[in-house]
Tab-separated table of C-alpha atoms in Angstrom:
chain	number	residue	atom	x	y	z
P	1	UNK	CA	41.090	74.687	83.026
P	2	UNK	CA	44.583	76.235	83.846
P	3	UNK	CA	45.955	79.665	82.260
P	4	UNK	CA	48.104	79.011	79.650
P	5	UNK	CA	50.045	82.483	78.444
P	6	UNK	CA	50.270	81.610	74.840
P	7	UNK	CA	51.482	85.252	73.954
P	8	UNK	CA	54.610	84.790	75.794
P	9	UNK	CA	57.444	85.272	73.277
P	10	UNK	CA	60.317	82.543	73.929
P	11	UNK	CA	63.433	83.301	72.701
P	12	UNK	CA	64.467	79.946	70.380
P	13	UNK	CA	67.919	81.354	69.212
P	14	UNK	CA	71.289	78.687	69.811
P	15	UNK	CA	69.207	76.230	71.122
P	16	UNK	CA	69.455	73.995	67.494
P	17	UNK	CA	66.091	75.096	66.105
P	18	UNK	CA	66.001	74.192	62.771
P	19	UNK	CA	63.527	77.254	62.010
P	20	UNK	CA	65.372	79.654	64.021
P	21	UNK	CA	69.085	78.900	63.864
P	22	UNK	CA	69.966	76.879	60.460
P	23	UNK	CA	68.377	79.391	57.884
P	24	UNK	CA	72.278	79.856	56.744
P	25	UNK	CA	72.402	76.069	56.088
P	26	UNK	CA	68.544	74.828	54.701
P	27	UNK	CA	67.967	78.238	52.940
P	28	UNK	CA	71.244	80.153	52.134
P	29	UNK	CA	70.340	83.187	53.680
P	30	UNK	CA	71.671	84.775	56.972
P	31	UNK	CA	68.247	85.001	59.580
P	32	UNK	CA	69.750	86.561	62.516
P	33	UNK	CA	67.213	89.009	61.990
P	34	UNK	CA	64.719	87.704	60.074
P	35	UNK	CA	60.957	85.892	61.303
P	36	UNK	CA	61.028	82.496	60.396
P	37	UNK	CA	57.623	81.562	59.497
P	38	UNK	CA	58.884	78.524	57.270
P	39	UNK	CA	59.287	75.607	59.370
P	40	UNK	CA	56.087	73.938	60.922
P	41	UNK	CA	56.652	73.567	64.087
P	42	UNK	CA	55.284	76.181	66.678
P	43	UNK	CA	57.085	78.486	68.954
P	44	UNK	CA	55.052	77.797	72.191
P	45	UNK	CA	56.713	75.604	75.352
P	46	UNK	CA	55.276	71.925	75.372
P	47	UNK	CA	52.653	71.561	78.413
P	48	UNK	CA	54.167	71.638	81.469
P	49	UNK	CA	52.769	67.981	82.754
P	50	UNK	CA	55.004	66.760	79.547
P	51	UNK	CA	58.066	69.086	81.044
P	52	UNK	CA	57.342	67.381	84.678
P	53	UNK	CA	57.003	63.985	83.288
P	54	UNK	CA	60.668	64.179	81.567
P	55	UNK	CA	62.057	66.480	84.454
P	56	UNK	CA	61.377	63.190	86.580
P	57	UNK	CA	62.692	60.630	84.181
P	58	UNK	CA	65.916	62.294	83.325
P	59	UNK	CA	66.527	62.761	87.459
P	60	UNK	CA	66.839	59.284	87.402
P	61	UNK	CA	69.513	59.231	85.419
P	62	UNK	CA	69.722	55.655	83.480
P	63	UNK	CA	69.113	55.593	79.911
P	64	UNK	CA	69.771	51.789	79.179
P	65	UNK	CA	67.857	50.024	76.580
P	66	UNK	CA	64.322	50.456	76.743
P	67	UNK	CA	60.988	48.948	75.597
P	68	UNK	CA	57.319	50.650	75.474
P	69	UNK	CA	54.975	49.897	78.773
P	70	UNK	CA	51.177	49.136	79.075
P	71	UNK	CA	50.636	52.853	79.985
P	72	UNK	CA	52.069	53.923	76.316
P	73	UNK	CA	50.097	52.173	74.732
P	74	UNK	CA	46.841	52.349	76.977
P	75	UNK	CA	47.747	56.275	76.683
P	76	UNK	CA	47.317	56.497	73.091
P	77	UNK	CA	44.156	53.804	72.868
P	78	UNK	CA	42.167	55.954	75.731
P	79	UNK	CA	43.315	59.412	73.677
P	80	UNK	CA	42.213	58.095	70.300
P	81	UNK	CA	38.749	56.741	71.519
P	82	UNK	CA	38.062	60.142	73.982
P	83	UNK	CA	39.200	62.369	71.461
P	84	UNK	CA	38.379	60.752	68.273
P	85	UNK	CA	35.765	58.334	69.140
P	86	UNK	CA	38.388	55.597	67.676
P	87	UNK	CA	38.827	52.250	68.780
P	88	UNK	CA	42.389	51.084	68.389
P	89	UNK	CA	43.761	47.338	69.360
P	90	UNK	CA	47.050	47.482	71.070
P	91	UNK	CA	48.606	45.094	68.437
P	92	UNK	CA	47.578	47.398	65.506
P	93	UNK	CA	50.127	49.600	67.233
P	94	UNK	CA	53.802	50.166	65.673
P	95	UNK	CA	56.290	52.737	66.532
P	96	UNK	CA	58.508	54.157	64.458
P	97	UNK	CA	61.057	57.188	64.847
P	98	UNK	CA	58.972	59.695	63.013
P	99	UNK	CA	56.096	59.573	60.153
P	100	UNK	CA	58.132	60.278	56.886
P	101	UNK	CA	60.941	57.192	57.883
P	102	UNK	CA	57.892	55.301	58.516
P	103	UNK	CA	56.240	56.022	55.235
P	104	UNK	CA	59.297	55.490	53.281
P	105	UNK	CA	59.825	52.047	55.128
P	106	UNK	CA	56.430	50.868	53.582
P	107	UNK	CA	57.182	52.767	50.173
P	108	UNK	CA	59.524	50.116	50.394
P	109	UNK	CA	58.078	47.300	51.322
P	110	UNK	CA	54.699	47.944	48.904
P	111	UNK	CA	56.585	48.885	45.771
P	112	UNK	CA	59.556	48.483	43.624
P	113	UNK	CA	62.055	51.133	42.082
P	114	UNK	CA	60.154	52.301	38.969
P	115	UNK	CA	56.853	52.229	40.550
P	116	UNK	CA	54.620	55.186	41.294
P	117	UNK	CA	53.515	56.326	44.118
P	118	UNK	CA	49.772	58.931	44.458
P	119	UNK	CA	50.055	61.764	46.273
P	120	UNK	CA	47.750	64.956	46.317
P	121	UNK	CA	49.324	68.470	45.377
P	122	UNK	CA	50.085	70.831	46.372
P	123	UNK	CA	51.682	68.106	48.750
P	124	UNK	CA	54.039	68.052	51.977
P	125	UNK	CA	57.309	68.356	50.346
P	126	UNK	CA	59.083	65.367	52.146
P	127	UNK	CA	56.885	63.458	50.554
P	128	UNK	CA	57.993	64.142	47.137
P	129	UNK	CA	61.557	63.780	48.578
P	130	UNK	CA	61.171	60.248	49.840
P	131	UNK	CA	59.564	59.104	46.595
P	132	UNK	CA	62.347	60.393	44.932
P	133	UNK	CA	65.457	59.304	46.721
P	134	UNK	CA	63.722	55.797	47.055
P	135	UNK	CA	64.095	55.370	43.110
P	136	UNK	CA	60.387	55.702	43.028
P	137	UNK	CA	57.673	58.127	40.681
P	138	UNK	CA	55.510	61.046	41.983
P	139	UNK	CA	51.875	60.163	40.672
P	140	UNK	CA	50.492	63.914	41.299
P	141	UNK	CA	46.820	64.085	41.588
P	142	UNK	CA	46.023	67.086	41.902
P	143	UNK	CA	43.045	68.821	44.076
P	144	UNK	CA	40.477	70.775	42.912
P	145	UNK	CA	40.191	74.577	44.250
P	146	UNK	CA	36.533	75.547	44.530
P	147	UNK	CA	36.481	78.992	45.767
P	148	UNK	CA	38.695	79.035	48.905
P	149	UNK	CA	38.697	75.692	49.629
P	150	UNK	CA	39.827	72.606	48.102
P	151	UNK	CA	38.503	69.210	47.268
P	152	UNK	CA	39.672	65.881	46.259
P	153	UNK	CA	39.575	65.112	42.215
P	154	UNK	CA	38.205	61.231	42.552
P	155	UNK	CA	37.252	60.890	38.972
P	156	UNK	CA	40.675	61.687	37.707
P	157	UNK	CA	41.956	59.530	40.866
P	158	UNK	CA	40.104	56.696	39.440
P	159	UNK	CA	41.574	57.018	36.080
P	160	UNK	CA	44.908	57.603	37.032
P	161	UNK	CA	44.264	54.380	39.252
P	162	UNK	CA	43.686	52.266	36.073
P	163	UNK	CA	46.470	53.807	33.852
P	164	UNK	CA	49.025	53.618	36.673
P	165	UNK	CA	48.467	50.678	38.961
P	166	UNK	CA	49.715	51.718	41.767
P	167	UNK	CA	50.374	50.240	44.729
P	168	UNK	CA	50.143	52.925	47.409
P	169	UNK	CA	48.757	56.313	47.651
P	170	UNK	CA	50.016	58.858	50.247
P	171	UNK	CA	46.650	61.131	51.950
P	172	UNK	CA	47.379	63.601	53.841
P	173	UNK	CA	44.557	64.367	56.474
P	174	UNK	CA	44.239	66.954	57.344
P	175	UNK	CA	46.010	68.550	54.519
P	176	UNK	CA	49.328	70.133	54.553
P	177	UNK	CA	49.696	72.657	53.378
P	178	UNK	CA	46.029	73.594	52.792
P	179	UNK	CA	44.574	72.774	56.314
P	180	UNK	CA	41.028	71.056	54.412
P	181	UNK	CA	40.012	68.062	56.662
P	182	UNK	CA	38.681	65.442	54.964
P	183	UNK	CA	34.876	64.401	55.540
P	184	UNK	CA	33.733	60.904	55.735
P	185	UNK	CA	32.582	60.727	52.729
P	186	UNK	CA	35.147	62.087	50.979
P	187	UNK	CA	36.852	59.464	52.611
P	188	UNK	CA	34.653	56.770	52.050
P	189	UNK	CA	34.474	56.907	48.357
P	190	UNK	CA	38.767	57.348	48.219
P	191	UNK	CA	39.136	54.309	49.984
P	192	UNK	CA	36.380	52.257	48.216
P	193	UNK	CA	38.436	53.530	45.145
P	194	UNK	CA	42.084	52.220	46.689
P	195	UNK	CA	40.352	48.899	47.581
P	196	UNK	CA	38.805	48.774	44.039
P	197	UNK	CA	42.285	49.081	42.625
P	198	UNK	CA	44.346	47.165	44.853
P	199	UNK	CA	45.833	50.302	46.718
P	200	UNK	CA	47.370	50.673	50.033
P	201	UNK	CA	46.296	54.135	51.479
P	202	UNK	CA	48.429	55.528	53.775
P	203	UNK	CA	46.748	58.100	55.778
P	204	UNK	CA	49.288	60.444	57.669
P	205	UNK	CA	47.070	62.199	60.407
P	206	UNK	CA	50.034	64.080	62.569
P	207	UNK	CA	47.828	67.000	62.039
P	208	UNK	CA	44.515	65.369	63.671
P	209	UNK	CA	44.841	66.692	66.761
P	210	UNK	CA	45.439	70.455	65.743
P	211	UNK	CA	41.134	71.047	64.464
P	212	UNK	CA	40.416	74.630	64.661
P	213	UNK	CA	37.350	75.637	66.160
P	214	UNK	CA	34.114	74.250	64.488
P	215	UNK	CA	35.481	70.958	63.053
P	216	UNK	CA	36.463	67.876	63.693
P	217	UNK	CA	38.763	64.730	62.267
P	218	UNK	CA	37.544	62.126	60.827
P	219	UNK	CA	40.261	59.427	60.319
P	220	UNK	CA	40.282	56.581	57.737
P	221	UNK	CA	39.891	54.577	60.600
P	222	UNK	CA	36.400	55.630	61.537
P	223	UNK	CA	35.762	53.492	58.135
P	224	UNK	CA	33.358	50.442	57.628
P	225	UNK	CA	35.782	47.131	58.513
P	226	UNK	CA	35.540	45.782	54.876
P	227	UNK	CA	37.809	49.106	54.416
P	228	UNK	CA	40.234	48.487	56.797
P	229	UNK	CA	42.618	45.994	55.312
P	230	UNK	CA	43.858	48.450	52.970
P	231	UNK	CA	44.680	50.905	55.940
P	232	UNK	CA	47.822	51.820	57.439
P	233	UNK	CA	47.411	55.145	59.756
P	234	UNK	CA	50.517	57.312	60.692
P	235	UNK	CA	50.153	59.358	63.835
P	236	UNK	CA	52.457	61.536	66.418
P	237	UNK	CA	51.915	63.498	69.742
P	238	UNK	CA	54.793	65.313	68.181
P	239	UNK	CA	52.996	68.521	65.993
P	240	UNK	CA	50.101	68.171	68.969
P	241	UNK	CA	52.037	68.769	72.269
P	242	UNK	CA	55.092	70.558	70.059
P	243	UNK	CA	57.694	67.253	70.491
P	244	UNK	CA	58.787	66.865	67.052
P	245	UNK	CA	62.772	66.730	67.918
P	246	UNK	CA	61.980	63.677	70.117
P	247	UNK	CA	61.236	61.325	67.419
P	248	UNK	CA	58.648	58.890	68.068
P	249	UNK	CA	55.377	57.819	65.664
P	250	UNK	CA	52.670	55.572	65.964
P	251	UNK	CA	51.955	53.326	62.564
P	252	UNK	CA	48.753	51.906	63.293
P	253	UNK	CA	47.507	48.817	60.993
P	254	UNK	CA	44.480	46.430	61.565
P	255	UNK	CA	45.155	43.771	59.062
P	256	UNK	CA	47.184	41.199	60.355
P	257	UNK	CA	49.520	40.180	57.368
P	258	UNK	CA	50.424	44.190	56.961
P	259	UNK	CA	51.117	44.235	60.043
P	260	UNK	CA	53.717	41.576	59.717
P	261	UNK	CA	55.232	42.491	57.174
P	262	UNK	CA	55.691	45.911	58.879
P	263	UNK	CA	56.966	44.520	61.763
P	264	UNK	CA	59.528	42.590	59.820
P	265	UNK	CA	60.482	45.586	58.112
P	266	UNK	CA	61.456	47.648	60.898
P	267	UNK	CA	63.597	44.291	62.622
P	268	UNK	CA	65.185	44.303	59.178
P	269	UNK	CA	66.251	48.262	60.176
P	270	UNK	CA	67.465	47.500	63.940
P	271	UNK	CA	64.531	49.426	64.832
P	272	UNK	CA	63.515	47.551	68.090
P	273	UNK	CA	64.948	49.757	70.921
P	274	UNK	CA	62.816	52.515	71.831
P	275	UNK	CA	63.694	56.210	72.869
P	276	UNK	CA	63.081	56.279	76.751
P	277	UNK	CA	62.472	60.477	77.190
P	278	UNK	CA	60.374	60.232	74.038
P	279	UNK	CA	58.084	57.550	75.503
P	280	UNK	CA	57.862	59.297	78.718
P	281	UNK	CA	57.025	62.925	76.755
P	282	UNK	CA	53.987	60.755	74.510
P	283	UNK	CA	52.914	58.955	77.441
P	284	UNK	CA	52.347	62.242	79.519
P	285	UNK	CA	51.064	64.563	76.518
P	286	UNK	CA	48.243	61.651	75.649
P	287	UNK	CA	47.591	61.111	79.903
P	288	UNK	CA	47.322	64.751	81.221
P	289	UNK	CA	47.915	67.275	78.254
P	290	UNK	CA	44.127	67.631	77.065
P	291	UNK	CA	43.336	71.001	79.237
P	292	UNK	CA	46.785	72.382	77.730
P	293	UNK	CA	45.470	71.325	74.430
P	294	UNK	CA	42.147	72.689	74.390
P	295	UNK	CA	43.791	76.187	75.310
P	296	UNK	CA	46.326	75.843	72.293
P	297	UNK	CA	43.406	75.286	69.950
P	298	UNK	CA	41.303	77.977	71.182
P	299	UNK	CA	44.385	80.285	70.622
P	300	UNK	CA	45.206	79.206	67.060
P	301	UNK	CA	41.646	79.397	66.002
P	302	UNK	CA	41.520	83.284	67.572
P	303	UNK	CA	45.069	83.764	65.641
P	304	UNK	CA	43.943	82.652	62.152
P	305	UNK	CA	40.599	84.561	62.533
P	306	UNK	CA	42.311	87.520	63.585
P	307	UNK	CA	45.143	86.950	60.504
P	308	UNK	CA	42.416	86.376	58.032
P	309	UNK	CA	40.355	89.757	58.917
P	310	UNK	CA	44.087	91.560	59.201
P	311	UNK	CA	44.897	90.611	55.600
P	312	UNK	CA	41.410	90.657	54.046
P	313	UNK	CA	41.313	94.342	55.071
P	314	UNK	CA	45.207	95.842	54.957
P	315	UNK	CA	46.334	93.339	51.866
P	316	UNK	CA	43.641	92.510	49.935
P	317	UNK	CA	45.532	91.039	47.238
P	318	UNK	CA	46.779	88.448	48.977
P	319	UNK	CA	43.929	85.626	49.506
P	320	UNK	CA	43.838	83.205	52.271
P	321	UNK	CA	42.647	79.476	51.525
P	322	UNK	CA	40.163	78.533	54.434
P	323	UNK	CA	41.514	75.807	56.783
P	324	UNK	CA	39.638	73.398	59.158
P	325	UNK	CA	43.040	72.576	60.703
P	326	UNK	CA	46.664	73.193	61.544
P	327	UNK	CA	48.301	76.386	62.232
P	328	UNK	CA	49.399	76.413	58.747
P	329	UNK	CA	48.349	79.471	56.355
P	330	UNK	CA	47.990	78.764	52.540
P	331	UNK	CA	48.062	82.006	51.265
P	332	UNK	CA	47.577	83.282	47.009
P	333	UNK	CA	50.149	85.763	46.231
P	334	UNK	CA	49.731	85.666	42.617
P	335	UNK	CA	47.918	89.696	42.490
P	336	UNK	CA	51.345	90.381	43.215
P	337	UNK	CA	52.352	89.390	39.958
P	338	UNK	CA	55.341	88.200	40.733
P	339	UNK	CA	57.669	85.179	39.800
P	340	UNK	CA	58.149	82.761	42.577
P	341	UNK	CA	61.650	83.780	43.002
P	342	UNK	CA	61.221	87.108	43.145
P	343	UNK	CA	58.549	86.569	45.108
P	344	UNK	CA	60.819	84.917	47.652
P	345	UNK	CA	63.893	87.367	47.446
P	346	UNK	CA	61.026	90.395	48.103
P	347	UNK	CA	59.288	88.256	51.057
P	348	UNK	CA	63.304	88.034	52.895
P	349	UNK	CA	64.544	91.239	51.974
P	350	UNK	CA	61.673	93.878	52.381
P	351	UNK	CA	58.936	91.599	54.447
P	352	UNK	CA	61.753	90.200	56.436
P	353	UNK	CA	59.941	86.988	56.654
P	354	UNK	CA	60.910	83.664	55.940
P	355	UNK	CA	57.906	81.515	54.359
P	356	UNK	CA	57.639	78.466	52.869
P	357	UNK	CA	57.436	78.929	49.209
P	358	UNK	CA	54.197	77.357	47.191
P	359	UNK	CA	56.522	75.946	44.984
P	360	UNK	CA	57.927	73.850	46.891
P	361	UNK	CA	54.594	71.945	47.352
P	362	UNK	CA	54.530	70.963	43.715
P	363	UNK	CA	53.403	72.757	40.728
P	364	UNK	CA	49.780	73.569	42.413
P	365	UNK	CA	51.911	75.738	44.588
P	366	UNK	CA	53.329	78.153	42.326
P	367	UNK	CA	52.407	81.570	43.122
P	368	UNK	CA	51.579	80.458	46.526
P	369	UNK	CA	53.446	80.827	50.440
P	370	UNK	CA	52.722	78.975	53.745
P	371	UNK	CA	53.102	81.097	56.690
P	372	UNK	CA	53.158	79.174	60.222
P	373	UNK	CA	50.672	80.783	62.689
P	374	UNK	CA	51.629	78.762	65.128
P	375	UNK	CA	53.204	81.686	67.317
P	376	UNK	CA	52.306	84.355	69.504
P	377	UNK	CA	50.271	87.161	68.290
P	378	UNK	CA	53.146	89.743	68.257
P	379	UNK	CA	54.966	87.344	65.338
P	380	UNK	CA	51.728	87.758	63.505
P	381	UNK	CA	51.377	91.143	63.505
P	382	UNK	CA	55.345	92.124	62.382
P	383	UNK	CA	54.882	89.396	59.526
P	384	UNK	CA	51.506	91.464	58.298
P	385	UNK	CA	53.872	94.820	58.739
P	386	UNK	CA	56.216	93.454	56.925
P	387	UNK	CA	53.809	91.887	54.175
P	388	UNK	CA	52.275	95.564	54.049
P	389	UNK	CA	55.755	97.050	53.268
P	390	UNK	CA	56.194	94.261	50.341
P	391	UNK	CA	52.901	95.639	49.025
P	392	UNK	CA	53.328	99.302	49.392
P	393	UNK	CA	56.723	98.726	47.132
């Protein structure tokens, strides 16, 4: 396996980065000199076969109109049954210009305005956004804590099944922003539930990839076939191989009538014409970008053990949620007794770090921050300096 220096620090000002440069204009705050730890995306160069494969395509120099080849699709097939032990067809296989347009394409097209739609909080914030602006209702429920972990409340699923009626439920798996993968039974019985109730899960697994050390994903996929009709799967080489500005997503969907109605959806959009550098950067990260992988994983797992014993001994009162994947931490701030504004104003102005607030998960976030650990070891260790000064105050 090649070296890959994960510590190196790459400098990501004026070069667009949401998380480093537009602070001023998401958050309101001036972050010239602050850590951004909000944004999850992670602050390590994409593997270099990936940088080959698009330094090649964009020497050639024609952009026209383009369509995706045998090797994209073979690419993702071979990666899904190697790495996940998944068999996918080809024509289960839709593309889409990211996961959350996807999603709120077949919010769309399974519900009407009015309608609610089940998610899990503390949930991925676009979520909640999409549900909104789409005229539709959050159906929030919630997950259980158990100690530092979380777990899915079915019985309360099932009964908020049969007061609602809903037509589609949102999983997240694994979990942001709580990094719990879900086992196969777990699964099992949430699907046997949607199917029960006339529900169309949609499972968004851009996180399946990123396992930490230990664990493994289990998609809805890996389901019995009578499950499967009631499937749609969203997927991305994009939080994997660290391409999430290119913009391409893989809705995958076995039953054949979903699938058409999908497909008809995103002719309805114009979406038919298919980003030729973001092809080329999925096709390479899925053909040659395992080794490089591997070594990111083994580096995020050492990074959140490393985090976890840094805060259980020098801040104490702030508690870390375990995670079987991402490079997200979920972190309990509420010995602090603070408000969650507060809270945040402390966090930028003495921590000098910018989280993600709990809050902004949903109501099962208050009290709560994510911090991305996605970044070299250095970033970790001025965040916990800064955390300690927080604390000391």
């Amino acid at each position: 396996m090649p070296e890959h220096n994960f510590d190196q620090v790459i400098d990501r000002h004026n070069t667009n980065s949401i998380k480093w440069d537009c602070m001023p204009q998401y958050l309101g705050i001036d972050g010239s000199d602050l850590l951004p730890m909000w944004v999850s995306d992670f602050d390590f160069a994409c593997p270099p076969t990936v940088q080959q494969a698009l330094q090649r395509r964009v020497a050639h120099g024609v952009f026209g109109y383009s369509e995706r080849r045998d090797d994209y699709f073979s690419a993702i097939q071979q990666w899904f049954a190697r790495r996940h032990q998944i068999t996918i067809e080809r024509e289960w296989i839709h593309s889409v210009e990211g996961v959350i347009p996807g999603i709120s394409l077949l919010l769309q097209m399974l519900t009407q305005p009015g309608e609610g739609i089940v998610v899990q909080g503390p949930c991925y914030g676009s979520f909640a956004k999409i549900i909104a602006l789409n005229e539709r209702r959050l159906l929030d429920n919630p997950l259980l804590r158990k100690g530092n972990r979380y777990e899915m409340d079915l019985p309360q699923l099932a009964r908020l099944f049969m007061v609602e009626r809903p037509a589609m439920m949102i999983l997240c798996n694994p979990h942001n922003p709580t990094g719990r993968s879900w086992t196969f039974t777990e699964l099992y019985e949430l699907a046997t539930l949607c199917q029960q109730h006339g529900v169309t899960l949609v499972s968004d697994e851009i996180w399946a990839d990123l396992q930490l050390a230990g664990h493994r994903h289990t998609s809805v996929l890996s389901l019995p076939p009578h499950l499967l009709p009631n499937m749609v799967v969203a997927t991305s080489a994009s939080k994997s191989f660290g391409l999430s500005s290119l913009r391409i997503s893989n809705f995958i969907i076995p039953d054949p009538a979903l699938r058409q109605r999908f497909k008809q959806r995103l002719d309805a959009h114009g979406l038919d014409v298919f980003n030729a550098i973001s092809m080329e950067a999925a096709t390479a990260a899925y053909q040659h970008g395992e080794a490089w992988l591997n070594g990111l994983l083994a580096y995020l797992t050492d990074n959140r053990h490393w985090f976890a014993e840094q805060l259980a001994t020098r801040l104490p009162r702030l508690q870390l949620m375990e995670a079987d994947a991402t490079y997200l931490a979920w972190i309990d701030c509420r010995q602090l007794e603070l408000d969650d504004d507060e809270l945040k104003q402390r966090l930028i102005e003495e921590a000098r770090v910018v989280p993600s607030m709990g809050i902004g998960f949903g109501k099962g976030g208050q009290g709560f921050i994510r911090l991305n650990l996605g970044c070299p070891r250095s970033y970790l260790e001025q965040a916990l300096t800064g955390l300690e000064r927080l604390v000391s105050r």
